[in-house]
Every structure is written in structure tokens, then in C-alpha cells.
Short mmCIF file of C-alpha atoms in Angstrom, two decimals:
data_model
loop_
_atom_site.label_atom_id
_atom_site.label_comp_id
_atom_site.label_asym_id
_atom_site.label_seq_id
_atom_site.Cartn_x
_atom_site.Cartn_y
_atom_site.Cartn_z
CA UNK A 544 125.50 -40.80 -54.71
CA UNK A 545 121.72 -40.77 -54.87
CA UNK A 546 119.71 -36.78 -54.66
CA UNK A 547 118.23 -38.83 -51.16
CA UNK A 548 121.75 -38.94 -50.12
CA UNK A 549 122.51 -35.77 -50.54
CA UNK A 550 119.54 -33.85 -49.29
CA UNK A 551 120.19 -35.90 -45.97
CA UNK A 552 123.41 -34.60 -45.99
CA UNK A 553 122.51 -31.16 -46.56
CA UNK A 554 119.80 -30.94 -44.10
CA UNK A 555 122.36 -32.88 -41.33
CA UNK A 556 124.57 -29.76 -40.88
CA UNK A 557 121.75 -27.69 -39.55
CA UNK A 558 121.82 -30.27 -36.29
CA UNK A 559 125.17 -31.67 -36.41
CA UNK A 560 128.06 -30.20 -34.32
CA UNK A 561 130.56 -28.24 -36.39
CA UNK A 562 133.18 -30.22 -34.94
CA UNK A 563 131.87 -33.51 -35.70
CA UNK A 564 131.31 -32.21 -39.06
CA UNK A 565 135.05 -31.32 -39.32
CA UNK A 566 136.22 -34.58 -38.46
CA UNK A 567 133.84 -36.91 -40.73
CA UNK A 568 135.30 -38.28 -43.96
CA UNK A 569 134.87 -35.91 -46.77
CA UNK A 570 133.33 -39.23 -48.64
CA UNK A 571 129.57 -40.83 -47.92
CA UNK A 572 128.38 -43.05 -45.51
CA UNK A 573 127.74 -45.59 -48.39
CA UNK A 574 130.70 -44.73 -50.18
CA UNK A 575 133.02 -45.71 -46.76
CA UNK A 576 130.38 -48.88 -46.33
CA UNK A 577 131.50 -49.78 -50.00
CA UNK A 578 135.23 -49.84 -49.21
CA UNK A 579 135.13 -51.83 -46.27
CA UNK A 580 137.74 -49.98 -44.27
CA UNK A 581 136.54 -47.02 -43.32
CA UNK A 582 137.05 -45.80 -39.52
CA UNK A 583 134.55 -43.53 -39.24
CA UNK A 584 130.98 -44.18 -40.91
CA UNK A 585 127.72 -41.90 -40.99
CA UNK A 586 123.83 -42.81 -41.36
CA UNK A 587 121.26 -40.40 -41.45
CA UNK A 588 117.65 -41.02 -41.28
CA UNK A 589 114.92 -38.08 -41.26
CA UNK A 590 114.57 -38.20 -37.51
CA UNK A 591 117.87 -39.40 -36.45
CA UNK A 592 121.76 -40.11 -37.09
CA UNK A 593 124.87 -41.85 -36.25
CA UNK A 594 128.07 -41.39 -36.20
CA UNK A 595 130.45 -44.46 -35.65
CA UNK A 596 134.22 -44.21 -34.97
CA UNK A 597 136.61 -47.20 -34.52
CA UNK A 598 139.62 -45.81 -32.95
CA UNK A 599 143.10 -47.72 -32.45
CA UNK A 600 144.08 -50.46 -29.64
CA UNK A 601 144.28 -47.34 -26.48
CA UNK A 602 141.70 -49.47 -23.82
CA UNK A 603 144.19 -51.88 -21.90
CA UNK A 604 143.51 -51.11 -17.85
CA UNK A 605 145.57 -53.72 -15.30
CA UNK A 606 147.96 -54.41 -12.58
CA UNK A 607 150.90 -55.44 -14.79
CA UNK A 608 152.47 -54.53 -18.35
CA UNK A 609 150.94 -55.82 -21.14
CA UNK A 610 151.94 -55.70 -25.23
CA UNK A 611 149.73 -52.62 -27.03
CA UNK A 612 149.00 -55.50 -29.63
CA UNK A 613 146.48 -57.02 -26.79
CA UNK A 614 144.88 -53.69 -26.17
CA UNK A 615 141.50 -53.31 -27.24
CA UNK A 616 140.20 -51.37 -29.98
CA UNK A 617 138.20 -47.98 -28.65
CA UNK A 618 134.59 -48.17 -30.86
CA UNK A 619 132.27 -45.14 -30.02
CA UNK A 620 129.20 -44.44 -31.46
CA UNK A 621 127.04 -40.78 -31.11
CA UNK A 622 123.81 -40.69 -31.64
CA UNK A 623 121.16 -38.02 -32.11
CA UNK A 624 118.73 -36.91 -30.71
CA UNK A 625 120.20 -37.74 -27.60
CA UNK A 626 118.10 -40.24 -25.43
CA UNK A 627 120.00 -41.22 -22.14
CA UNK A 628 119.15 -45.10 -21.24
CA UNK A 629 119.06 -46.40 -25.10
CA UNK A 630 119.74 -49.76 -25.65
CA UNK A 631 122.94 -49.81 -27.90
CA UNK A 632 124.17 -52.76 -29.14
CA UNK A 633 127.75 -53.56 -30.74
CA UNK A 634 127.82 -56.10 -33.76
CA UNK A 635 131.07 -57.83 -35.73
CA UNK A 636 130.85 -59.16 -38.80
CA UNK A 637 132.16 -62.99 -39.08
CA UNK A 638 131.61 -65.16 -42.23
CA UNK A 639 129.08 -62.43 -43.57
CA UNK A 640 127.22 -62.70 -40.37
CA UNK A 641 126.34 -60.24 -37.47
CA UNK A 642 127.69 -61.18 -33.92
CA UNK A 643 126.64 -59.06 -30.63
CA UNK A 644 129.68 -58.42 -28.85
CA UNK A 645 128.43 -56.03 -26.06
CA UNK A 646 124.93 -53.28 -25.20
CA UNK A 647 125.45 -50.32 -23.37
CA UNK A 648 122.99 -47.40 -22.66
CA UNK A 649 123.73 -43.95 -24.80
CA UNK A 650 125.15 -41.25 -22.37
CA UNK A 651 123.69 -38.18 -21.09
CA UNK A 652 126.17 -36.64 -24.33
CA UNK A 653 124.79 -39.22 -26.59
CA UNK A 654 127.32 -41.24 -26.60
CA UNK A 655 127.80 -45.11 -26.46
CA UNK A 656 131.48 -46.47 -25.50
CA UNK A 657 132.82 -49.55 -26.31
CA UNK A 658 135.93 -51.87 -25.86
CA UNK A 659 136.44 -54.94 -28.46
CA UNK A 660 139.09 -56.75 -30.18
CA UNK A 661 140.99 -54.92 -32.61
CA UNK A 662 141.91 -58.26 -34.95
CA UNK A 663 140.53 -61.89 -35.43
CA UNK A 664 143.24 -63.92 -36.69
CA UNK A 665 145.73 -60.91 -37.63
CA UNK A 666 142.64 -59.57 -39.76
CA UNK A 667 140.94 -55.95 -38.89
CA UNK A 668 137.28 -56.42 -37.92
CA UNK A 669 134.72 -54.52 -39.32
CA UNK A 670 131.96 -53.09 -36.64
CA UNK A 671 128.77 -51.84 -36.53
CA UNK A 672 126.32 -50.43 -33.87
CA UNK A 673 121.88 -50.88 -33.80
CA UNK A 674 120.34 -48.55 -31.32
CA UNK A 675 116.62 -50.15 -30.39
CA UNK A 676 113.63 -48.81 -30.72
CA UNK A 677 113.58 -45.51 -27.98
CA UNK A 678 110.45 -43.81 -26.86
CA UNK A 679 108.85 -43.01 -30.21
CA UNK A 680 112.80 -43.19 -31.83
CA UNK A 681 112.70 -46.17 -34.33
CA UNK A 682 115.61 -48.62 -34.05
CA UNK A 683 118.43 -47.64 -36.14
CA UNK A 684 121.40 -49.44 -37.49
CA UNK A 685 124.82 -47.51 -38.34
CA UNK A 686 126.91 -48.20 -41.38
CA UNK A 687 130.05 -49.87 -40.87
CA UNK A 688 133.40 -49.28 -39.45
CA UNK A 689 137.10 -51.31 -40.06
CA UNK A 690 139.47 -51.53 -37.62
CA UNK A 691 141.97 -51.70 -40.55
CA UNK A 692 143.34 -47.92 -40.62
CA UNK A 693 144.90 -48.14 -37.02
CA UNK A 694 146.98 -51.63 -36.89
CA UNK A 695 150.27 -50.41 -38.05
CA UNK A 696 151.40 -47.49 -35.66
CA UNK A 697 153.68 -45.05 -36.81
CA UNK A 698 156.12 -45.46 -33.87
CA UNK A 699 155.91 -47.30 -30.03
CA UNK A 700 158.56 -48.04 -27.64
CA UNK A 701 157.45 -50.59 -25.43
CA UNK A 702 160.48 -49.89 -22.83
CA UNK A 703 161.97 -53.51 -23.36
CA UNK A 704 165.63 -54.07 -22.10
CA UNK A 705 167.41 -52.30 -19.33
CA UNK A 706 167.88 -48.71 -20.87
CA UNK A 707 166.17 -45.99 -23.12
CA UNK A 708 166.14 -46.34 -26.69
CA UNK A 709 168.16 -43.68 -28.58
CA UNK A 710 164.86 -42.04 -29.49
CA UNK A 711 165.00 -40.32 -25.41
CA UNK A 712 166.80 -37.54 -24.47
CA UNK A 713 166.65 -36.15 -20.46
CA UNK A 714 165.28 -33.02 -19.70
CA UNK A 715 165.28 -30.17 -17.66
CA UNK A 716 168.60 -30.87 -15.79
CA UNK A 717 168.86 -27.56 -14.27
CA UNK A 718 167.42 -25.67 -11.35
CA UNK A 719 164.72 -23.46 -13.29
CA UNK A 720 162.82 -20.19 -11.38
CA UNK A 721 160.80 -19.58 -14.43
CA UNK A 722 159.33 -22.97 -14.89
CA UNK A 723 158.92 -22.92 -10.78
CA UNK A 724 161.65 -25.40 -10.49
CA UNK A 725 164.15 -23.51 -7.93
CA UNK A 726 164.37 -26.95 -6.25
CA UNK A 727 164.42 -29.68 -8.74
CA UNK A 728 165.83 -31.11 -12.11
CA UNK A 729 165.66 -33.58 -14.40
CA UNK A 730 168.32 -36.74 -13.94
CA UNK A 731 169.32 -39.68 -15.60
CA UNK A 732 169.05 -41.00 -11.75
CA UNK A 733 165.75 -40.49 -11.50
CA UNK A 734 164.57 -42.64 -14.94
CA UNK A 735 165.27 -46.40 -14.85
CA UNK A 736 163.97 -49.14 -17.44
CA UNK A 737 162.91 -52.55 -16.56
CA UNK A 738 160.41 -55.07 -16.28
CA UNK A 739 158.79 -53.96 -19.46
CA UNK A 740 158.40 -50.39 -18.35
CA UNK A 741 160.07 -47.09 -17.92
CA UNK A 742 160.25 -45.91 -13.98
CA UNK A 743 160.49 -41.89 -13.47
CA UNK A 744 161.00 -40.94 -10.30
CA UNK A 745 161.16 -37.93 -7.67
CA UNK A 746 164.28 -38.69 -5.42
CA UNK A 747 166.04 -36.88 -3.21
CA UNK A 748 169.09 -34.74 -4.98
CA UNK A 749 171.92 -36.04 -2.83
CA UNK A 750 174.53 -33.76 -4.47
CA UNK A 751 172.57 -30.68 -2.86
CA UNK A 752 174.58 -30.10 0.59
CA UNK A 753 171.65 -27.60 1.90
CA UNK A 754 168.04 -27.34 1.73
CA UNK A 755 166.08 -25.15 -0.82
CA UNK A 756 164.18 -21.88 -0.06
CA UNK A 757 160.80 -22.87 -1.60
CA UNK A 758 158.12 -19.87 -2.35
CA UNK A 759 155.16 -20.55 -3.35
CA UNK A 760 153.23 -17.39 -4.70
CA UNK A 761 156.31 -15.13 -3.95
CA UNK A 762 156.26 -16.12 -0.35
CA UNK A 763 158.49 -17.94 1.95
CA UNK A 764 156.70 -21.56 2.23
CA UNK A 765 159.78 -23.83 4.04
CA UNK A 766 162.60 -25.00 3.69
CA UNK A 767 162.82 -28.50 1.88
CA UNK A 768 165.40 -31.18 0.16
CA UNK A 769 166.43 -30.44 -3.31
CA UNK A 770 164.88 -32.95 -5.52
CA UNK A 771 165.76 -35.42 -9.01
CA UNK A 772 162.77 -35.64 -11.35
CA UNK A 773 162.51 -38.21 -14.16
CA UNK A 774 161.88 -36.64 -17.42
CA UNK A 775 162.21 -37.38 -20.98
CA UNK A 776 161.23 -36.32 -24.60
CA UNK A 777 161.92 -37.48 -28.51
CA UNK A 778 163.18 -33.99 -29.11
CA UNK A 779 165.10 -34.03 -32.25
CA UNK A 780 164.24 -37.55 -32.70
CA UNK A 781 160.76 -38.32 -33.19
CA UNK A 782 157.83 -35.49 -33.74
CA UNK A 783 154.06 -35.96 -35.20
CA UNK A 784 151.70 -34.25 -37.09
CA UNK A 785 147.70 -34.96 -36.45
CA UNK A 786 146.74 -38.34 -35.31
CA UNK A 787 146.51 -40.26 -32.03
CA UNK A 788 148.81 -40.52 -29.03
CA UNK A 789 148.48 -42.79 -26.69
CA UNK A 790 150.43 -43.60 -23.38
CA UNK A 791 149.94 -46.89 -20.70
CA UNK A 792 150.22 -45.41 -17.18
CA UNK A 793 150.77 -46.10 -13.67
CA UNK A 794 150.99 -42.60 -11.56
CA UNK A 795 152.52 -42.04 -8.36
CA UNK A 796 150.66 -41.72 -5.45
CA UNK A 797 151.83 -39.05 -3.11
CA UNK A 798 150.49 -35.58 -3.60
CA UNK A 799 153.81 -32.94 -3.50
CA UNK A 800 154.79 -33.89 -7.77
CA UNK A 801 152.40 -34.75 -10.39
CA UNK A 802 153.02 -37.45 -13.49
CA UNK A 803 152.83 -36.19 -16.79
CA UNK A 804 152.31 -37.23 -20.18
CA UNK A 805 152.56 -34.00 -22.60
CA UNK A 806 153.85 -32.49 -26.19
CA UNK A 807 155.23 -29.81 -27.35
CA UNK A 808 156.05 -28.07 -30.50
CA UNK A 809 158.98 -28.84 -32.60
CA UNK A 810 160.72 -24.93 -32.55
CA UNK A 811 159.01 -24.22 -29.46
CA UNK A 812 156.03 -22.43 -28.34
CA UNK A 813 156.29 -18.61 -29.08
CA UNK A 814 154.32 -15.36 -29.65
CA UNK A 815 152.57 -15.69 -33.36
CA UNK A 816 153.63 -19.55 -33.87
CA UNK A 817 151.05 -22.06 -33.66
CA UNK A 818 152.22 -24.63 -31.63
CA UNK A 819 151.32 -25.50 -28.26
CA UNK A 820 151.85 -27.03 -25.08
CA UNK A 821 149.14 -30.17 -24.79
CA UNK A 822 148.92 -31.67 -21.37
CA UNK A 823 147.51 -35.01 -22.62
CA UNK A 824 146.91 -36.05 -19.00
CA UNK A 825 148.28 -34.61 -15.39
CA UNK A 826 147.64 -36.36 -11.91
CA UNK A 827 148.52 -34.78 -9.02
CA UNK A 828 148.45 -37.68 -6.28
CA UNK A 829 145.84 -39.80 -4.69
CA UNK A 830 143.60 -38.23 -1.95
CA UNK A 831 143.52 -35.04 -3.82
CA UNK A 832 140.28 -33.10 -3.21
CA UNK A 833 139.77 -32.32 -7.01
CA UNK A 834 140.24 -35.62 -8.24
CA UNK A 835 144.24 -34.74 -9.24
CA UNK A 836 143.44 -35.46 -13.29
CA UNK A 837 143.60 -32.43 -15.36
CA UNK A 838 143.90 -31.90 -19.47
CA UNK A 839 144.68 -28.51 -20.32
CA UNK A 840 146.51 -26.57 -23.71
CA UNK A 841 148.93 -23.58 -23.14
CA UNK A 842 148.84 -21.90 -26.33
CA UNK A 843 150.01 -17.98 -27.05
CA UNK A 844 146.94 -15.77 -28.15
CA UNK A 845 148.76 -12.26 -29.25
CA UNK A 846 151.54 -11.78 -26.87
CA UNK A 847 150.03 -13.57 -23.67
CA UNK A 848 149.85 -17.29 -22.95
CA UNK A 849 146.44 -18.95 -22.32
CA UNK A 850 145.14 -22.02 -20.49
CA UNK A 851 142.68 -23.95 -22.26
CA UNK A 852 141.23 -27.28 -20.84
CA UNK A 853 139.80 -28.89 -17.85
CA UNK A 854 140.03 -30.60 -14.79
CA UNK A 855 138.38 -33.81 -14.91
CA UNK A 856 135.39 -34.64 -13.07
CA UNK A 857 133.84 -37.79 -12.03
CA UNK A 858 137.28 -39.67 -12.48
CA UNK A 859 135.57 -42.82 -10.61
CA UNK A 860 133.55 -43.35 -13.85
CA UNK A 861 137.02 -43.83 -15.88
CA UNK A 862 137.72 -46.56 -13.30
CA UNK A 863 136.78 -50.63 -13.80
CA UNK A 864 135.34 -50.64 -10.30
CA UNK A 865 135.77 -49.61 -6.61
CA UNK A 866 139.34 -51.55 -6.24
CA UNK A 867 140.67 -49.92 -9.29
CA UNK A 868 142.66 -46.58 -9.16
CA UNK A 869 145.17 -44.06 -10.50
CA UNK A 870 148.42 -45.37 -8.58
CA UNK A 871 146.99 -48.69 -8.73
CA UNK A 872 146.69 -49.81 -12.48
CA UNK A 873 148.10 -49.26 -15.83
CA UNK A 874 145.59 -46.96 -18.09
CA UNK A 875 145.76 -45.45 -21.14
CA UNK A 876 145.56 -41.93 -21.80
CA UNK A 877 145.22 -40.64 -25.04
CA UNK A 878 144.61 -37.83 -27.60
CA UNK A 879 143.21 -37.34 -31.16
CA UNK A 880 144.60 -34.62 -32.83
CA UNK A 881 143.11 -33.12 -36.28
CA UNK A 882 143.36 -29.68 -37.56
CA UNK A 883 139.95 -28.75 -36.07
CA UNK A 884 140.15 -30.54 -32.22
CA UNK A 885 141.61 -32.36 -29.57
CA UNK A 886 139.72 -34.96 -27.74
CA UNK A 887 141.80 -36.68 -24.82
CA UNK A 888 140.33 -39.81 -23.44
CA UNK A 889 141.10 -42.48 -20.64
CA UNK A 890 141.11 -46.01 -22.00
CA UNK A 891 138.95 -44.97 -25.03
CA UNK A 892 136.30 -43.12 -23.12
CA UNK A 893 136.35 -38.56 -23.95
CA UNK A 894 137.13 -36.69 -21.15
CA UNK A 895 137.83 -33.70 -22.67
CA UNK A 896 137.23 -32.16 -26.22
CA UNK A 897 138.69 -28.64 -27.29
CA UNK A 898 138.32 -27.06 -30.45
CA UNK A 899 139.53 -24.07 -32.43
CA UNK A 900 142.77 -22.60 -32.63
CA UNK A 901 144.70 -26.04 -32.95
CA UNK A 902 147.78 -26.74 -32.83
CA UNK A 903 149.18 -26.64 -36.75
CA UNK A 904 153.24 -27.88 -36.20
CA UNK A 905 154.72 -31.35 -35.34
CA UNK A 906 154.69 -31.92 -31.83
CA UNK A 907 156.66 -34.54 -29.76
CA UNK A 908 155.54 -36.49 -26.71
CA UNK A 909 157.23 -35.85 -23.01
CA UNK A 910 157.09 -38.09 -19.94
CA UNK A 911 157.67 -36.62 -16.47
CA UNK A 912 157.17 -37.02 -12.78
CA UNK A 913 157.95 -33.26 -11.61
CA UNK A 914 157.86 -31.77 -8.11
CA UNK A 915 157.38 -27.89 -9.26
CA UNK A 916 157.66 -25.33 -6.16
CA UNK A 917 154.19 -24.84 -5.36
CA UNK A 918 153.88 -28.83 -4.87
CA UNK A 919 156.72 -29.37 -2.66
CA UNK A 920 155.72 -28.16 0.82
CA UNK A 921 152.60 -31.04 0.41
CA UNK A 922 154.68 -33.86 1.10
CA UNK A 923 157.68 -34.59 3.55
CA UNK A 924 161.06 -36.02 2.32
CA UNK A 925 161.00 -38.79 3.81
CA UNK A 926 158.34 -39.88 1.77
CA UNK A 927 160.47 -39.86 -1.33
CA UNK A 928 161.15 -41.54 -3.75
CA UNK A 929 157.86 -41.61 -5.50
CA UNK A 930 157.71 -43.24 -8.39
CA UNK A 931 155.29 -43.46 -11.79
CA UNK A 932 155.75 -45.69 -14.26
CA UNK A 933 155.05 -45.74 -18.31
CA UNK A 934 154.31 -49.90 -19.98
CA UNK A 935 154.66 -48.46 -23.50
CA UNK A 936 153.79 -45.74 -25.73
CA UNK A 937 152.21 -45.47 -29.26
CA UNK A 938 151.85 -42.90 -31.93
CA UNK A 939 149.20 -43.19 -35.06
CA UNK A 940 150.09 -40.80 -37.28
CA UNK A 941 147.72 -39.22 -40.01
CA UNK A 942 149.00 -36.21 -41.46
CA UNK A 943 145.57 -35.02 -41.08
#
């Protein structure tokens, strides 16, 4: 590595974010150029830098289900000093040869999203971005990225046949207070497989012979139908350490039970363990007046459980256009998981980024559709069954 090289380097952690820091390769930018597969790549100049991530096949929005092998590779690209409105322009190599494939403008975070194939031919694809010249900012070009790393996932279930695969277990089949579930539980019932897809439900619970006392912050709120929810986990079967989960969605649309995809920690979440609870993505029905997409961590701190995350704002801009929506189309909802951060994303593009105090244990992915007590006096019985449904799931593990 040239002394020019490594003076850059030096002098780039005085402006670059500790947690991008954390989650570069512990190698050069030339050195990940040189081996040609490389999903992350860094170039520094004195006045500006970028940072260029190919991430696996999670951007695949559409009516119907679709294999994860046509999904298209997530490529994003931060650049500093941020300049919103700059020109950035994604290139793929072919036959030693530069191709455009797509410009977008950088952010107002710096950031410059794209969606490209993930393979030519069965091959990876290596990438590379050129912001133009900006306002006194000289054009730049980043070093190069591979697709490569991602195309053999660790484990997916693509919900083909008429039934779960072994790797599924039901949860939650009792009436729970403390998870404010006095009127519903998981069922087989409510969980059906077909078409490509996995169905979960919210369903009436005809064995129930009378109708459940529902409070809602300790107080009387109605009386309402007992209720099935469809929900399932890889508990004892399959579990993860770092890397990137991914999930194809189509929610429900009725507020009164939100649609879940979620981890938790192999051995549970307790006080002085360090696993967690991540809510990779939550929706809480169409119409809602917040939007109804939340990310959030429940993680112990001492003796007390904490809520880290967010509720999502301007969810339109996640959307393909003005005919798209939640309960409409399949998306894909993700999160990348190192030792440093989590950064959850809809069909390749961050929502949400938390950092510090990570969870450090194999985790194992959960999908539900759950009416919890303070949800159930939004939305009538007859309007049941609601349903959500999950096209396929995929897990790149990296250990790291």
C-alpha cells in the first residue's frame, strides 16, 4: 500500500462516520479493486470520498410471487461531502468495458440508491459508481464492487408445495395477558401454503363459545370475538449470526392486527444477555394516520427493557408510484446485521440505521399477523379474516 494511501486513510476517520468505519473491509480500496470481488469498495480523494456497497438480490416489488433469483441486486453508494441533486451514475463492467446502467441524484443523506441485475449469464457483475462534476466538487469515480459474495444464500424457503417445510414450528398457541394477547393465539388454522407463498391469517377462533373482555391500558374497551393468528418461527431449527435477512411481503390491510417480520435470540431475551428482539418491519393496516411501518429493537439495558428504533416516515417514497402500496404488492424488507449496526431497508433503500449495543447471539426469523389487545377494538369481526402473505424468505449469513 503506497504512504499516499495511507495518509488518506488516516486523515478519512476525522470525517467519516464511526459506523461506516466499522463496517468497511479491514483491507484497501485498491487492495478489494485488485481481487475483483469485493462488496464493499472505498476511494478517497483530498476533498471527497466514496463508499460503494453491493448488497444481495432484496429489491423485487410486484403484484404476484416471483423466484429471489430474479430479484435485483441492492447497489448504494455514499458520498461526501454531501451535495443533494448530484448527478450519480451506475456503470457495469462487460468485456473490459464500462456500461451506464442507471443516474440518480445523491440524497439529502448523501446517498445514491440503486437496483440492477445481480448476474449476467450465472456470472456476478462487478459495479462501479462516477459522481459528475458538483458545484466546485470535481467528478469522482468509485472503485469497484462484485456482486459475487451474496449469490449463494445460506438458507431460503420459497413456500413451494401445499405445507410448511420442517424448518417451521407454530407459535404462541395460547391465550397470553403478558404479551397482551388475552384474546388471541397462534393456530395451525390460521397459516396456509400455496400458490408460491405462505398465507397467515387473523380468523375468527370458532372454538371460543363467548366473547373476550378486551382492556386496553387496564380499562374495559368492549367486548369482542376471540381470534386465530398465523405465526411461525425456525426455533430450534434454523438461527443466524450477522448478515442479511430478507423477507418478500404482502401485508394485510385492515387496521385492528399488524404483520410482522421479526427475530429473536436463540435462549431468549433476558436481563444481562445480549440478545434482542429486532422488529425487522411492522405494519399496522392501511389508512393508518402514522403511516403503520415501524422498525424498532427491544433489548434489556440493566434490569429494564428498552425500545430502540423508529417509525417510518415518508413511506410513499419506498413506493414505485401512486398505484403501488403496502396491502397491494409484494416488497422486500430487510436487515444487515454486523457487530456494530443494524440497517433495515425496503427493497434495498435504508429506512432505519441503529448502532451500538448490538445484538451478539444467533437469532432466528418469525412471521406473524397478530391482533394484540390494544388493536382489537379498531376493527369489527365481521371484517375478519385478514390475511398477509410471505413469497419467500432468504438469509445471507456472514459470521461477521
Amino acid at each position: 500500500m503506497s504512504p499516499r494511501r495511507v495518509l488518506a486513510g488516516s486523515a478519512l476517520a476525522l470525517v467519516l462516520p464511526a459506523s461506516l468505519l466499522l463496517g468497511l473491509p479491514s483491507h484497501s480500496a485498491t487492495e478489494s479493486a485488485e481481487g475483483g470481488a469485493a462488496s464493499a469498495s472505498l476511494r478517497t480523494t483530498a476533498t471527497q470520498w466514496v463508499h460503494l456497497q453491493a448488497l444481495p438480490q432484496i429489491v423485487q416489488q410486484g403484484a404476484r410471487v416471483a423466484s429471489p433469483d430474479a430479484a435485483k441486486a441492492a447497489i448504494t453508494a455514499t458520498i461526501r461531502p454531501v451535495e443533494a441533486g448530484r448527478k450519480v451514475r451506475l456503470e457495469v463492467e462487460r468485456d473490459s468495458h464500462w456500461e451506464s446502467v442507471a443516474t440518480v441524484r445523491q440524497n439529502a443523506k448523501g446517498r445514491a440508491q440503486f437496483a440492477a441485475p445481480a448476474t449476467s449469464s450465472g456470472r456476478p457483475l462487478t459495479y462501479r459508481v462516477r459522481a459528475a462534476a458538483f458545484e466546485g466538487l470535481e467528478a469522482i469515480t468509485s472503485d469497484t464492487v462484485s456482486t459475487a459474495r451474496w449469490l449463494s444464500p445460506t438458507w431460503t424457503d420459497e413456500f413451494t408445495g401445499s405445507a410448511l417445510s420442517p424448518t417451521w414450528h407454530h407459535r404462541g398457541q395460547h391465550f397470553d395477558v403478558k404479551s397482551l394477547r388475552r384474546c388471541s393465539r397462534g393456530d395451525p388454522k390460521a397459516v396456509e401454503v400455496g400458490d408460491g407463498a405462505v398465507r397467515l391469517s387473523v380468523m375468527k377462533d370458532r372454538s371460543q363459545t363467548t366473547r373476550c373482555k378486551v382492556r386496553v391500558r387496564d380499562e374495559f374497551a368492549g367486548r369482542y370475538a376471540h381470534r386465530l393468528n398465523g405465526h411461525i418461527g425456525t426455533e430450534g431449527a434454523f438461527s443466524f449470526k450477522y448478515g442479511i435477512a430478507a423477507a418478500r411481503m404482502k401485508f394485510h390491510r385492515t387496521r385492528g392486527q399488524h404483520g410482522s417480520f421479526w427475530m429473536q435470540a436463540v435462549g431468549g431475551m433476558y436481563p444481562g444477555g445480549t440478545g434482542h428482539e429486532i422488529d425487522v418491519i411492522e405494519y399496522f393496516g392501511d389508512n393508518h394516520r402514522k403511516g403503520g411501518l415501524t422498525t424498532f429493537i427491544h433489548r434489556y439495558e440493566g434490569s429494564r427493557v428498552v425500545k430502540t428504533g423508529a417509525r417510518i416516515t415518508d413511506i410513499r417514497s419506498f413506493l414505485r408510484n401512486k398505484r403501488d402500496g403496502w396491502s397491494k404488492n409484494y416488497h422486500v424488507f430487510s436487515v444487515e446485521w454486523t457487530p456494530q449496526t443494524l440497517i433495515f431497508r425496503i427493497d434495498g433503500k435504508e429506512t432505519t440505521r441503529i448502532s451500538g449495543g448490538i445484538s451478539s447471539v444467533p437469532q432466528f426469523p418469525i412471521l406473524s399477523l397478530l391482533s394484540s389487545d390494544y388493536e382489537i377494538p379498531k376493527m369489527k369481526g365481521r371484517q375478519l379474516p385478514q390475511h398477509m402473505y410471505v413469497d419467500w424468505i432468504r438469509v445471507w449469513e456472514t459470521g461477521s
